[in-house]
Each structure stands twice: as structure tokens, then as C-alpha cells.
GROMACS .gro file of C-alpha atoms in nm:
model
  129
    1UNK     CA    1  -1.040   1.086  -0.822
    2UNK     CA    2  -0.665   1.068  -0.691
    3UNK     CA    3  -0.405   0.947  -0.921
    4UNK     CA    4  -0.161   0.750  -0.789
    5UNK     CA    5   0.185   0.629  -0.970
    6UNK     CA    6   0.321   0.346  -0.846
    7UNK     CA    7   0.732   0.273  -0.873
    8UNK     CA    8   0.817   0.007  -1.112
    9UNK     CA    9   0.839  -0.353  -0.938
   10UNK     CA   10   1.113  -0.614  -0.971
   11UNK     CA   11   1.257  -0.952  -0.968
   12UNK     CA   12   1.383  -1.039  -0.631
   13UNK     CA   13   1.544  -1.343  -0.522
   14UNK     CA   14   1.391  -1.495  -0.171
   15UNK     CA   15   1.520  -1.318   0.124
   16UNK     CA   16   1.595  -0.979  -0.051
   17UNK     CA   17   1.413  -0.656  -0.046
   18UNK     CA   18   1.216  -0.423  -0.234
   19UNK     CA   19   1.078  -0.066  -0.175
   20UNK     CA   20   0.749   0.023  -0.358
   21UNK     CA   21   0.637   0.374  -0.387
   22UNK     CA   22   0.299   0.544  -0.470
   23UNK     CA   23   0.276   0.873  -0.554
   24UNK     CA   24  -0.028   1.091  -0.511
   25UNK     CA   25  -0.142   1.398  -0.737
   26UNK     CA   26  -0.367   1.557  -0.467
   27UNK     CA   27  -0.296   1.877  -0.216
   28UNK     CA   28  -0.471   1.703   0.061
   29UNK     CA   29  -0.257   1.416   0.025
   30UNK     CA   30  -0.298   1.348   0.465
   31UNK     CA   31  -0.599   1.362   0.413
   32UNK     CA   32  -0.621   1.034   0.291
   33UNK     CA   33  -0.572   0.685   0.469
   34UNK     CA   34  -0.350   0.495   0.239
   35UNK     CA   35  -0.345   0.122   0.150
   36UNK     CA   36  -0.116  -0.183  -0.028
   37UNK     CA   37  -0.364  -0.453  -0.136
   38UNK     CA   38  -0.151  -0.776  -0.344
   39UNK     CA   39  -0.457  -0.946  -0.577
   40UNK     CA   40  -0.448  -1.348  -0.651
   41UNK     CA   41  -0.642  -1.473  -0.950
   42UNK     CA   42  -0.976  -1.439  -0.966
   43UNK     CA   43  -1.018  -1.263  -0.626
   44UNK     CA   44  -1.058  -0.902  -0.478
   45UNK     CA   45  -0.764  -0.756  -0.342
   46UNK     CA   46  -0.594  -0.864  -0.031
   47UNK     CA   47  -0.486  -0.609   0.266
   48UNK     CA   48  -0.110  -0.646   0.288
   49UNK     CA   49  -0.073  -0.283   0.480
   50UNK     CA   50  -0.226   0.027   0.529
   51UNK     CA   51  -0.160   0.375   0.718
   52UNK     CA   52  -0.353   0.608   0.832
   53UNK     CA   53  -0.355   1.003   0.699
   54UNK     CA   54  -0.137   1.110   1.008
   55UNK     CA   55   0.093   0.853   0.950
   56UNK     CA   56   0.044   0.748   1.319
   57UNK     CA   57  -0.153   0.417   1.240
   58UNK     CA   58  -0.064   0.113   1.087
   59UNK     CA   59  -0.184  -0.215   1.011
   60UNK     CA   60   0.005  -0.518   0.858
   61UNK     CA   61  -0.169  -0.847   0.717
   62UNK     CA   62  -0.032  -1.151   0.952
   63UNK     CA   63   0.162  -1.295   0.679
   64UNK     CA   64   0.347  -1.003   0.672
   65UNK     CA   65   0.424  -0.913   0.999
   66UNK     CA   66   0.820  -0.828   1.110
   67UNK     CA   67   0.878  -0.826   0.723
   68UNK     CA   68   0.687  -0.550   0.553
   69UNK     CA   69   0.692  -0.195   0.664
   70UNK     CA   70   0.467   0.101   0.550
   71UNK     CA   71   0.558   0.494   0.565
   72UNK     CA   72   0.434   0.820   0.423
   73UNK     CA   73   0.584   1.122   0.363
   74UNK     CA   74   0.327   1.386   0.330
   75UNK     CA   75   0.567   1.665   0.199
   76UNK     CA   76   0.617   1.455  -0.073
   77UNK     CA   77   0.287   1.288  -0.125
   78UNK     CA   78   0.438   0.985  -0.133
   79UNK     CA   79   0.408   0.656   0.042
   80UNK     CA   80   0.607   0.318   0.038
   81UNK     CA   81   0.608  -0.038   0.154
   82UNK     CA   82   0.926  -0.147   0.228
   83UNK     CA   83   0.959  -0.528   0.203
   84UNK     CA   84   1.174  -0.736   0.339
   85UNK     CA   85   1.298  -1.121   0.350
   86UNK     CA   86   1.061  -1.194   0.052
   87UNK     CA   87   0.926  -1.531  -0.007
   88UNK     CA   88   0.740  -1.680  -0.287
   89UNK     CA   89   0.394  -1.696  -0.143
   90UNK     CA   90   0.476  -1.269  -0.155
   91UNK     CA   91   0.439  -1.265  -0.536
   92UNK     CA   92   0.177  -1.100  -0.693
   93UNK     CA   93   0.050  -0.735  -0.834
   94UNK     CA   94   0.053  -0.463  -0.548
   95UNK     CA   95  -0.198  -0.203  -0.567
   96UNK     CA   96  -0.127   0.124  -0.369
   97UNK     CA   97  -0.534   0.290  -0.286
   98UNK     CA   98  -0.634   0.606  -0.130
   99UNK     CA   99  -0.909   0.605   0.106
  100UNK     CA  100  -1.182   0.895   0.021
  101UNK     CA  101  -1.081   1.256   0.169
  102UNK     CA  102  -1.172   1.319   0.509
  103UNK     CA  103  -1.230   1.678   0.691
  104UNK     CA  104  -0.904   1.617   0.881
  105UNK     CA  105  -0.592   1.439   0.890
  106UNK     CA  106  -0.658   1.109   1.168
  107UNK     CA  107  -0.530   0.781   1.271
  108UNK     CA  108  -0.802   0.554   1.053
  109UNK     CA  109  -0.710   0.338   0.830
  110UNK     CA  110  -0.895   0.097   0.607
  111UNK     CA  111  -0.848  -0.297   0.564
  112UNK     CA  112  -1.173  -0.357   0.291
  113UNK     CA  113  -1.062  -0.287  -0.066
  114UNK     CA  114  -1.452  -0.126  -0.065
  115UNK     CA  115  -1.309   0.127   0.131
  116UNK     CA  116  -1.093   0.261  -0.133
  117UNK     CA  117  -1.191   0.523  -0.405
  118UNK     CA  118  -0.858   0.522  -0.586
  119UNK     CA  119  -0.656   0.295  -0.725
  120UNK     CA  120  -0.299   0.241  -0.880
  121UNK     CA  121  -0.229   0.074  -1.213
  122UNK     CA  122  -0.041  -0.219  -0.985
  123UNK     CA  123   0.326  -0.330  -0.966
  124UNK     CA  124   0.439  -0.644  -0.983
  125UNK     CA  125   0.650  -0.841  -0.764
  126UNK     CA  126   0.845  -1.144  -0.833
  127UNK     CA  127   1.028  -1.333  -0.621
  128UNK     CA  128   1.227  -1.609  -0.700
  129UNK     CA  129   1.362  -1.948  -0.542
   0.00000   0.00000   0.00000
């Protein structure tokens, strides 16, 4: 429904940063709550942040707390997760996902990977020792 392009990820040594970014094809792009899900083997994606359509609502994981940070920029339909002092256990594939299209721009935002229609291709993140 949405198609969403995720920035390439990296190789990051523990402690540094990295910036994500999803881009969204859509012209109702705060319309739509946003999320960053980070998938282990063999399990459905985890929550790791998510923002509402407004921008005015945010919700981190608790492993993530103080360290991870996610914006929007609706002008540009574009929104990022900025990550900081990485550790190890922060490796994985992020997913950026677009909640479905609502009548108006709010403060929801979803924390169920169910309540996603759209997904990126995924980025991933290493983070070394």
C-alpha cells in the first residue's frame, strides 16, 4: 500500500551512532502513525519506537530508552531513528512500518507489528565489540 525506502544500515562500533531513515511515497504521509520494529530469528518483529502521525507521540521499547530517538518530518515524508551509544544486544534488521491511513492526522501510535499495513525491505545494523 505505502512504499517505504529505508537508508542503507552500517557497521558501528559499540557506543557510536547511527541515523536510519524511511521514506514514504504517499501524499498523506501524517496521516500515518509510523513504526521501527528490529526482528530476531524466528520471531515477529519487536517494537523498538514508534510516532504518531502528528509527530506529537512517541513511544520507545525499555531497552532503548535515553538511547534511541524517533522524528518525522512530514514535508519530507520522511522519518528517522536516531541511535545512539549502540550495544551488541542492538543488532539486528530494522523495519520502518506505516500504520493504515486515518481520517486525520493524531497522536496514536501503534506498538503490535499487526497494526502495520506497510512494511520496509529492512536495514541492517551491526554493531561491533
Amino acid at each position: 500500500q505505502v512504499q517505504l525506502v529505508e537508508s542503507e544500515g552500517g557497521l558501528v562500533q559499540a557506543g557510536g551512532p547511527l541515523r536510519p531513515s524511511c521514506a514514504a511515497s504517499v501524499h498523506t504521509f501524517s496521516r500515518h502513525a509510523m513504526g521501527w520494529f528490529r526482528r530476531a530469528p524466528g520471531k515477529d518483529p519487536d517494537v523498538v519506537a514508534a510516532i504518531s502521525g502528528s509527530g506529537g507521540s512517541t513511544y520507545y521499547a525499555d531497552s532503548v530508552k535515553g538511547r534511541f530517538t524517533t522524528s518525522r518530518d512530514n514535508a519530507k515524508n520522511t522519518v528517522y531513528l536516531q541511535m545512539n551509544s549502540l550495544k551488541p544486544k542492538d543488532a539486528g534488521v530494522y523495519y520502518c512500518a506505516a500504520g493504515k491511513r486515518r481520517p486525520y492526522g493524531g497522536n496514536n501510535y501503534y506498538k503490535r507489528s499487526a497494526d502495520y499495513d506497510s512494511w520496509g525491505k529492512g536495514t541492517r545494523v551491526t554493531v561491533s565489540e
